[in-house]
PDB file of C-alpha atoms in Angstrom:
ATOM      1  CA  UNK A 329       0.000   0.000   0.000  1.00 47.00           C
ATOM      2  CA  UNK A 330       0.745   3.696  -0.787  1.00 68.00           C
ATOM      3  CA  UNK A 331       2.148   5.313   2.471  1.00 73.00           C
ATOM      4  CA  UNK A 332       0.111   8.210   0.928  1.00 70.00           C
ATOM      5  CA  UNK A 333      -2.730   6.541   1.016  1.00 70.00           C
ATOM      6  CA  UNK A 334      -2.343   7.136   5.134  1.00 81.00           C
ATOM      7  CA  UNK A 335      -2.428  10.651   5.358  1.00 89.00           C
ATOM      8  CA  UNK A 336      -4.852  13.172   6.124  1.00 94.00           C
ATOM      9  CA  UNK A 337      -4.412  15.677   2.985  1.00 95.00           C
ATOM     10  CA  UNK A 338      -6.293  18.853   2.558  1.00 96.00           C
ATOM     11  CA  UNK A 339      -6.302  20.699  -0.642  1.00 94.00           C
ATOM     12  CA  UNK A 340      -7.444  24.233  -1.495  1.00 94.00           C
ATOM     13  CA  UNK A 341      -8.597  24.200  -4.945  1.00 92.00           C
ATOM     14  CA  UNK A 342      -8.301  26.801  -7.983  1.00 88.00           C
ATOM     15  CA  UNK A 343     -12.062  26.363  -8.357  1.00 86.00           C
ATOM     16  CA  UNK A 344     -14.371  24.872  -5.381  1.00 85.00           C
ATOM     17  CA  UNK A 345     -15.976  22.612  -8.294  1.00 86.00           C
ATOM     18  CA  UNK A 346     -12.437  21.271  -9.198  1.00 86.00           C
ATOM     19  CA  UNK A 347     -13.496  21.962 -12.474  1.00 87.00           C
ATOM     20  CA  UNK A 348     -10.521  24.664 -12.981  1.00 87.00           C
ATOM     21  CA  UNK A 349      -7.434  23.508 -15.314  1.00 86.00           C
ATOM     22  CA  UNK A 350      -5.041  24.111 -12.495  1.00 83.00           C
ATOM     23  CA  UNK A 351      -7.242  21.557 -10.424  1.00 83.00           C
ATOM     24  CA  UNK A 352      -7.865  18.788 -13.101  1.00 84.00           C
ATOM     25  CA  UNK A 353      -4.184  19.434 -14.570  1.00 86.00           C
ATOM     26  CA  UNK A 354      -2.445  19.111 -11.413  1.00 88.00           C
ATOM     27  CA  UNK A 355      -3.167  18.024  -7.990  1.00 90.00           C
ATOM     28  CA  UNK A 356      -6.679  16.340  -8.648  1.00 89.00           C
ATOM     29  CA  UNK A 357      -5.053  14.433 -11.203  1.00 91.00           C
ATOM     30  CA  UNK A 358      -2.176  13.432  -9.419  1.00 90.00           C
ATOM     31  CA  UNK A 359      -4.419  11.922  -6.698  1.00 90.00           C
ATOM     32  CA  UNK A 360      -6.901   9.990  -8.901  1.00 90.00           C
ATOM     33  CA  UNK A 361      -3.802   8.407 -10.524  1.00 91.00           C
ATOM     34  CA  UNK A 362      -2.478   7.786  -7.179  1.00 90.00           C
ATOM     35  CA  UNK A 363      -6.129   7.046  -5.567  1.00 91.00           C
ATOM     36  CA  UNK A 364      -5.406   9.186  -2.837  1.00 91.00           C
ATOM     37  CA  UNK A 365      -8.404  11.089  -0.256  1.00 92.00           C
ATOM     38  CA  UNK A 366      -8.060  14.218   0.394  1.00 94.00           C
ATOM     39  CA  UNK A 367     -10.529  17.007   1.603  1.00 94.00           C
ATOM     40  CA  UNK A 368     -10.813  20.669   0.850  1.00 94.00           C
ATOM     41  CA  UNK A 369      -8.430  22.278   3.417  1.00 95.00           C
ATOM     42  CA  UNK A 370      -9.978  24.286   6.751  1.00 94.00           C
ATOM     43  CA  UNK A 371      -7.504  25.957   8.790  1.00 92.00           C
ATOM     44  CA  UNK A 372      -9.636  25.231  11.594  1.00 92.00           C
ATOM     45  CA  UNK A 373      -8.475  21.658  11.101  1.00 92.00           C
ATOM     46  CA  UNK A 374      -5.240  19.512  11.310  1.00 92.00           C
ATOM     47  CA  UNK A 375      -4.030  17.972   7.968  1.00 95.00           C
ATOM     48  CA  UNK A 376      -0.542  15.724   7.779  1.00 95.00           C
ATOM     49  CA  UNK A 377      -0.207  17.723   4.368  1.00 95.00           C
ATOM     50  CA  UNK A 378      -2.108  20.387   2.813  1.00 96.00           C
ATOM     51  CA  UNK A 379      -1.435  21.592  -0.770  1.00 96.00           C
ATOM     52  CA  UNK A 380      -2.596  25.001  -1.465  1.00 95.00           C
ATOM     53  CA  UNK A 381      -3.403  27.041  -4.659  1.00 92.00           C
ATOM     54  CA  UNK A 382      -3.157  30.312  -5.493  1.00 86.00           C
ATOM     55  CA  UNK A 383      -6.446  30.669  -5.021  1.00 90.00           C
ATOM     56  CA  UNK A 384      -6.012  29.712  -0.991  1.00 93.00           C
ATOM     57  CA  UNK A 385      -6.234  32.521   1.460  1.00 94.00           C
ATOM     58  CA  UNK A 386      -2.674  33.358   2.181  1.00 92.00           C
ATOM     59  CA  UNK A 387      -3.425  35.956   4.627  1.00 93.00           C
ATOM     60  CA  UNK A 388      -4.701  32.999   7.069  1.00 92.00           C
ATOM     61  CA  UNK A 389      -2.152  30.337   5.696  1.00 94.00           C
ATOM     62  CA  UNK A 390       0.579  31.743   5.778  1.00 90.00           C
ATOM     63  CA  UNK A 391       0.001  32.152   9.329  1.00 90.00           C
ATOM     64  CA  UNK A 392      -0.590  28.612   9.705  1.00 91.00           C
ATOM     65  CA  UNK A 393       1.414  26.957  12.555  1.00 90.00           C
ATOM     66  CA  UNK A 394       4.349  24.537  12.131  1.00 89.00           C
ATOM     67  CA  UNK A 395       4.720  21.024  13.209  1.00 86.00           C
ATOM     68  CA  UNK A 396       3.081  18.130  12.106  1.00 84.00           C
ATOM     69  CA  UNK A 397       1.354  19.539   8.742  1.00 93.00           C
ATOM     70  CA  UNK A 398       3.599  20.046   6.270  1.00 95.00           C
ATOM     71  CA  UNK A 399       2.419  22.591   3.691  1.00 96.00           C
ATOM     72  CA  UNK A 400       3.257  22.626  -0.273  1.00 96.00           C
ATOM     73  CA  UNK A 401       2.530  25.987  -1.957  1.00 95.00           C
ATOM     74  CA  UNK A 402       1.515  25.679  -5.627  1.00 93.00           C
ATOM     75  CA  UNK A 403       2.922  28.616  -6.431  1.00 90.00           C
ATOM     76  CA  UNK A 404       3.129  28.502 -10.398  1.00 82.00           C
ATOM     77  CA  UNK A 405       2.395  32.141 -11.615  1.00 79.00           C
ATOM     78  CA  UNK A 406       5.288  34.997 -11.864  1.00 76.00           C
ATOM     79  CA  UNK A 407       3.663  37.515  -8.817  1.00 76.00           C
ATOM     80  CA  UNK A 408       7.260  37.745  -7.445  1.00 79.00           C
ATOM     81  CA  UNK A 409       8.699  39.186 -10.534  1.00 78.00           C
ATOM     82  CA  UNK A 410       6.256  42.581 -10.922  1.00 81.00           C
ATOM     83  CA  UNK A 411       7.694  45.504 -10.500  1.00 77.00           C
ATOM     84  CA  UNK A 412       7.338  47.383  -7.107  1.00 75.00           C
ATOM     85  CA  UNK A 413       5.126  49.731  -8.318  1.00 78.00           C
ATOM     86  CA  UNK A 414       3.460  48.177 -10.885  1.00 81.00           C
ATOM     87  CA  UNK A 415      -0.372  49.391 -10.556  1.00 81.00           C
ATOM     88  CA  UNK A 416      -1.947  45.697 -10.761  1.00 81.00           C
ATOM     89  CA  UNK A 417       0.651  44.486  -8.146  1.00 79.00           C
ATOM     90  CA  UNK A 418      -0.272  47.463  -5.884  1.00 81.00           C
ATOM     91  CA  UNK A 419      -4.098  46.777  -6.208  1.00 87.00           C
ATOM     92  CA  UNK A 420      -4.178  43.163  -5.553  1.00 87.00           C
ATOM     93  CA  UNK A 421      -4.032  42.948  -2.217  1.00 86.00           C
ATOM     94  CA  UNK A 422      -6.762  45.248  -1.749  1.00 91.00           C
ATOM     95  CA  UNK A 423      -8.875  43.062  -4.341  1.00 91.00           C
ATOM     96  CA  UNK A 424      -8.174  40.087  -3.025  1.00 89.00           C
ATOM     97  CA  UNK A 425      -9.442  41.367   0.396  1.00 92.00           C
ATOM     98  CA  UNK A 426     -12.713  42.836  -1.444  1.00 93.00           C
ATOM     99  CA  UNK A 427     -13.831  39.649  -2.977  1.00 90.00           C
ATOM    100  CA  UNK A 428     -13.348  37.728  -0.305  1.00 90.00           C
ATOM    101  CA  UNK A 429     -10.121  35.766  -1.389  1.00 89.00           C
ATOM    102  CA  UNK A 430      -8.410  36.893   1.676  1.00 91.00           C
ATOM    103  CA  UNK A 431      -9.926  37.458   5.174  1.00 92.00           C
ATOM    104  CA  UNK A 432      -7.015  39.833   5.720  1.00 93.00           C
ATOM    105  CA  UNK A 433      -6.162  42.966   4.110  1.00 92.00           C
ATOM    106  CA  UNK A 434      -2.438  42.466   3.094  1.00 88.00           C
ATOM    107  CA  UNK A 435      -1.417  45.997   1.306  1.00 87.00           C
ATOM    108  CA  UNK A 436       1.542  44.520   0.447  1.00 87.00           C
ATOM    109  CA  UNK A 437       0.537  41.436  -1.560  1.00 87.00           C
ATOM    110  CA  UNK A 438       3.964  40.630  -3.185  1.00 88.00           C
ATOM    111  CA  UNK A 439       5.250  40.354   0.662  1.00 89.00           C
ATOM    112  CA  UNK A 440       2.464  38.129   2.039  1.00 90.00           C
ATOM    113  CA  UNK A 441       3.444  35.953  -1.147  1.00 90.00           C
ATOM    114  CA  UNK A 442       7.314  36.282   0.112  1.00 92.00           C
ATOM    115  CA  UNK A 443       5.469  35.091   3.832  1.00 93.00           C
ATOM    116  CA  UNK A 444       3.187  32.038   1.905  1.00 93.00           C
ATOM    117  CA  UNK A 445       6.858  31.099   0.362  1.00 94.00           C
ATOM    118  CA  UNK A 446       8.742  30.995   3.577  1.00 94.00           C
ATOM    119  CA  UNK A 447       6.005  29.332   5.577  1.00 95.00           C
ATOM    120  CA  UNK A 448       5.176  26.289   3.196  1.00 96.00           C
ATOM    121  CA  UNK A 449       7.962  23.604   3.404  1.00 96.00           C
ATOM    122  CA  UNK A 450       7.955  22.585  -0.450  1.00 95.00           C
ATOM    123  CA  UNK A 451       6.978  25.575  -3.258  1.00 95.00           C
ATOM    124  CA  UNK A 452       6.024  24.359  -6.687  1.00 92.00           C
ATOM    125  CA  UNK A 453       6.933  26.937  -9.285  1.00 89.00           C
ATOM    126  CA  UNK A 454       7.037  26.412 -13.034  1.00 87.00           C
ATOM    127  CA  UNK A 455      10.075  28.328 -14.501  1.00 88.00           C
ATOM    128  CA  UNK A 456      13.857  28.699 -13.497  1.00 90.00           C
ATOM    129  CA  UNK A 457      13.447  32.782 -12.969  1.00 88.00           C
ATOM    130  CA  UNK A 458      10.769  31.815 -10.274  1.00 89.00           C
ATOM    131  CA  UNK A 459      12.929  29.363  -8.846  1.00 89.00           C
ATOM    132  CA  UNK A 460      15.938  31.621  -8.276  1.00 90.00           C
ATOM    133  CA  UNK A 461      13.279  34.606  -6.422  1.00 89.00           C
ATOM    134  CA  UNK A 462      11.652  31.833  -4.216  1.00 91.00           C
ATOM    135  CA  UNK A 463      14.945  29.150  -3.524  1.00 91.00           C
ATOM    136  CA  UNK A 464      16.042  31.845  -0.919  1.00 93.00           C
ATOM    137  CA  UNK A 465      12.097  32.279   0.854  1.00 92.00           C
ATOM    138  CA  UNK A 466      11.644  28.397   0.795  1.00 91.00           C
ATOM    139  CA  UNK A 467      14.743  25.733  -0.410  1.00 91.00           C
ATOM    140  CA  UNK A 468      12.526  23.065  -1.398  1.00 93.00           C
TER     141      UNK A 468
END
């Protein structure tokens, strides 16, 4: 048996119908191949891992406390490379916060991002210039 198979994993989808690309193209897939359970993520709760999307609330995650859970941070779009003040970069926190994304206003999005990174113990990225901004936030 799968020592997988064994854990509690929670997940934080793209799209709560899992319907999303980045939920059938990734994760979801990955654990139908692998036939693992897993239950959209609470941070109420205790998971042994929890995989988050971008679309997770990183103003409560990132605040998430260590120990037993070990957290990966899907992490695959270039937020850390935006300019300082780059209008869309200085807006998103605030949006985030006004649709709900985020329970916590975090005016500086890029630098919650910078917290998510340091706080999860394994960051999934998808290019070598994302690799090099987040290797020193989170090694793995």
């Amino acid at each position: 048996m799968n020592r997988l198979q064994n854990l509690r994993i929670g997940y934080i989808p793209v799209n709560p119908s899992f319907a999303a690309p980045g939920d059938r193209r990734r994760f979801c897939y990955y654990a139908a191949k692998r036939d693992l359970q897993f239950e959209i993520a609470r941070p109420s709760e205790t998971y042994d891992i929890v995989i988050l999307t971008q679309s997770a609330d990183i103003s409560l995650w990132n605040r998430y406390p260590r120990g037993r859970t070990k957290i990966v941070f899907d992490f695959i779009d270039s937020y850390l490379s935006i300019p300082k003040f780059d209008p869309k970069g200085l807006l998103r926190g605030f949006s985030k916060f006004a649709t709900g994304q985020n329970r916590r206003l975090l005016l500086n999005y890029k630098h919650g991002l910078e917290q998510m990174c340091r706080r999860a113990d394994a960051v999934i990225c998808s290019t070598q210039d994302q690799k090099r901004r987040i290797v020193s936030l989170c090694p793995k």
